[in-house]
Short mmCIF file of C-alpha atoms in Angstrom, two decimals:
data_model
loop_
_atom_site.label_atom_id
_atom_site.label_comp_id
_atom_site.label_asym_id
_atom_site.label_seq_id
_atom_site.Cartn_x
_atom_site.Cartn_y
_atom_site.Cartn_z
CA UNK I 28 19.43 -76.53 -139.73
CA UNK I 29 17.15 -77.11 -136.79
CA UNK I 30 17.04 -80.46 -135.14
CA UNK I 31 13.60 -82.01 -134.84
CA UNK I 32 12.65 -82.99 -131.31
CA UNK I 33 11.55 -86.60 -130.88
CA UNK I 34 9.37 -88.10 -128.17
CA UNK I 35 6.68 -86.75 -125.87
CA UNK I 36 6.80 -83.55 -123.95
CA UNK I 37 6.14 -83.68 -120.24
CA UNK I 38 2.63 -82.23 -120.67
CA UNK I 39 1.72 -84.83 -123.28
CA UNK I 40 2.96 -87.62 -121.01
CA UNK I 41 0.92 -86.32 -118.06
CA UNK I 42 -2.19 -86.08 -120.26
CA UNK I 43 -1.78 -89.69 -121.42
CA UNK I 44 -1.41 -90.88 -117.81
CA UNK I 45 -4.52 -88.93 -116.76
CA UNK I 46 -6.55 -90.38 -119.64
CA UNK I 47 -5.37 -93.92 -118.79
CA UNK I 48 -6.31 -93.33 -115.14
CA UNK I 49 -9.81 -92.23 -116.11
CA UNK I 50 -10.25 -95.26 -118.39
CA UNK I 51 -9.02 -97.60 -115.65
CA UNK I 52 -11.38 -96.07 -113.09
CA UNK I 53 -14.38 -96.56 -115.38
CA UNK I 54 -13.39 -100.12 -116.36
CA UNK I 55 -12.61 -101.39 -112.85
CA UNK I 56 -16.21 -101.92 -111.66
CA UNK I 57 -17.01 -103.90 -114.79
CA UNK I 58 -13.89 -106.04 -114.30
CA UNK I 59 -14.75 -106.76 -110.66
CA UNK I 60 -18.28 -107.72 -111.69
CA UNK I 61 -16.86 -110.12 -114.29
CA UNK I 62 -14.82 -111.82 -111.58
CA UNK I 63 -17.93 -112.38 -109.48
CA UNK I 64 -19.79 -113.71 -112.53
CA UNK I 65 -16.91 -116.11 -113.23
CA UNK I 66 -16.95 -117.38 -109.63
CA UNK I 67 -20.72 -117.90 -109.73
CA UNK I 68 -20.32 -119.76 -113.03
CA UNK I 69 -17.76 -122.02 -111.31
CA UNK I 70 -20.23 -122.69 -108.50
CA UNK I 71 -22.93 -123.57 -111.03
CA UNK I 72 -20.55 -125.96 -112.80
CA UNK I 73 -19.69 -127.70 -109.54
CA UNK I 74 -23.39 -127.90 -108.67
CA UNK I 75 -24.01 -129.72 -111.97
CA UNK I 76 -21.05 -132.03 -111.29
CA UNK I 77 -22.42 -132.81 -107.80
CA UNK I 78 -25.84 -133.59 -109.25
CA UNK I 79 -24.34 -135.90 -111.88
CA UNK I 80 -22.10 -137.67 -109.37
CA UNK I 81 -25.04 -138.15 -106.97
CA UNK I 82 -27.12 -139.64 -109.79
CA UNK I 83 -24.30 -142.06 -110.63
CA UNK I 84 -24.10 -143.16 -107.01
CA UNK I 85 -27.89 -143.57 -106.98
CA UNK I 86 -27.75 -145.75 -110.11
CA UNK I 87 -24.88 -147.81 -108.69
CA UNK I 88 -26.83 -148.31 -105.43
CA UNK I 89 -29.85 -149.55 -107.39
CA UNK I 90 -27.68 -151.97 -109.37
CA UNK I 91 -26.21 -153.34 -106.13
CA UNK I 92 -29.71 -153.72 -104.61
CA UNK I 93 -29.01 -151.33 -101.75
CA UNK I 94 -32.21 -150.75 -99.80
CA UNK I 95 -33.53 -147.15 -99.77
CA UNK I 96 -33.70 -146.67 -96.00
CA UNK I 97 -32.51 -144.23 -93.36
CA UNK I 98 -29.79 -146.71 -92.42
CA UNK I 99 -26.50 -145.79 -94.05
CA UNK I 100 -25.06 -148.43 -96.38
CA UNK I 101 -21.89 -148.62 -98.44
CA UNK I 102 -21.94 -148.61 -102.23
CA UNK I 103 -18.99 -150.44 -103.80
CA UNK I 104 -18.10 -147.89 -106.49
CA UNK I 105 -15.20 -149.83 -108.03
CA UNK I 106 -16.77 -153.33 -107.84
CA UNK I 107 -13.85 -154.91 -106.01
CA UNK I 108 -16.02 -156.44 -103.29
CA UNK I 109 -14.56 -154.25 -100.54
CA UNK I 110 -16.70 -151.32 -99.41
CA UNK I 111 -14.68 -148.82 -97.40
CA UNK I 112 -13.92 -145.12 -97.49
CA UNK I 113 -10.22 -145.77 -98.11
CA UNK I 114 -11.13 -147.95 -101.09
CA UNK I 115 -12.98 -145.09 -102.82
CA UNK I 116 -16.49 -146.16 -101.93
CA UNK I 117 -19.43 -144.04 -100.80
CA UNK I 118 -21.95 -144.38 -97.98
CA UNK I 119 -25.55 -143.66 -98.92
CA UNK I 120 -28.82 -142.92 -97.21
CA UNK I 121 -32.01 -143.24 -99.28
CA UNK I 122 -29.66 -144.30 -102.13
CA UNK I 123 -27.94 -140.88 -102.28
CA UNK I 124 -24.57 -139.92 -100.72
CA UNK I 125 -24.61 -138.98 -97.06
CA UNK I 126 -23.71 -135.39 -96.23
CA UNK I 127 -20.66 -136.38 -94.19
CA UNK I 128 -17.13 -137.66 -94.83
CA UNK I 129 -18.31 -141.17 -95.66
CA UNK I 130 -20.60 -139.87 -98.38
CA UNK I 131 -18.78 -136.88 -99.83
CA UNK I 132 -15.04 -137.60 -99.56
CA UNK I 133 -14.94 -139.80 -102.65
CA UNK I 134 -17.84 -138.19 -104.50
CA UNK I 135 -15.89 -135.31 -106.09
CA UNK I 136 -12.34 -134.08 -105.91
CA UNK I 137 -12.24 -130.56 -107.29
CA UNK I 138 -9.30 -128.29 -108.03
CA UNK I 139 -9.85 -124.87 -106.48
CA UNK I 140 -12.56 -126.10 -104.12
CA UNK I 141 -12.23 -127.20 -100.51
CA UNK I 142 -14.80 -129.48 -98.92
CA UNK I 143 -15.73 -128.44 -95.38
CA UNK I 144 -18.40 -130.72 -93.95
CA UNK I 145 -21.21 -130.70 -96.50
CA UNK I 146 -19.96 -127.54 -98.25
CA UNK I 147 -17.75 -127.20 -101.30
CA UNK I 148 -16.01 -123.81 -100.93
CA UNK I 149 -14.41 -121.96 -103.82
CA UNK I 150 -10.82 -121.15 -102.83
CA UNK I 151 -11.79 -121.94 -99.21
CA UNK I 152 -13.86 -118.72 -98.93
CA UNK I 153 -16.87 -118.72 -96.60
CA UNK I 154 -20.16 -117.84 -98.33
CA UNK I 155 -18.84 -118.63 -101.80
CA UNK I 156 -19.87 -122.26 -101.80
CA UNK I 157 -22.33 -125.01 -102.59
CA UNK I 158 -24.10 -126.78 -99.75
CA UNK I 159 -25.13 -130.39 -100.24
CA UNK I 160 -28.13 -131.64 -98.24
CA UNK I 161 -28.82 -135.36 -98.36
CA UNK I 162 -32.19 -136.82 -99.24
CA UNK I 163 -34.57 -136.66 -96.28
CA UNK I 164 -36.99 -139.45 -97.23
CA UNK I 165 -37.43 -142.32 -99.66
CA UNK I 166 -38.07 -140.85 -103.09
CA UNK I 167 -36.51 -137.48 -102.25
CA UNK I 168 -33.44 -136.15 -104.00
CA UNK I 169 -30.59 -134.24 -102.39
CA UNK I 170 -30.65 -130.46 -102.57
CA UNK I 171 -27.80 -128.25 -103.72
CA UNK I 172 -27.74 -124.66 -102.48
CA UNK I 173 -25.42 -122.05 -103.96
CA UNK I 174 -24.32 -119.33 -101.53
CA UNK I 175 -22.56 -116.51 -103.39
CA UNK I 176 -22.65 -113.55 -101.00
CA UNK I 177 -18.84 -113.43 -100.65
CA UNK I 178 -17.81 -114.34 -104.20
#
């Protein structure tokens, strides 16, 4: 009686590896593009969070009768009567957070993002970030610019 051979031959194994290599080469560009799309989606989510947080600070400033001027004023975010950066409060100009440490440090704390000046960088990568620009005049709103050239 002849014994039946089990398993793959060397040629069959090489063919499977070649086919898998071709499939991987065609799928890689799509996968890389999905990563960029995911990073841009993260930036858009943080932009929405920044807008919401800025609107909350604006509302809190109105409630506390902060005057909408160019002079920076503190907004007591936790209503404890002490307005300082260490206490979790925010400095505003024209009722919106300033674009410096006093305005942005306590505005948002985000996992995976690093704040550098007025920028919120994804994984601390330059040009994969959101730039916050404070309101320039009474009645203006801050602007939020997404830069995704290096995502």
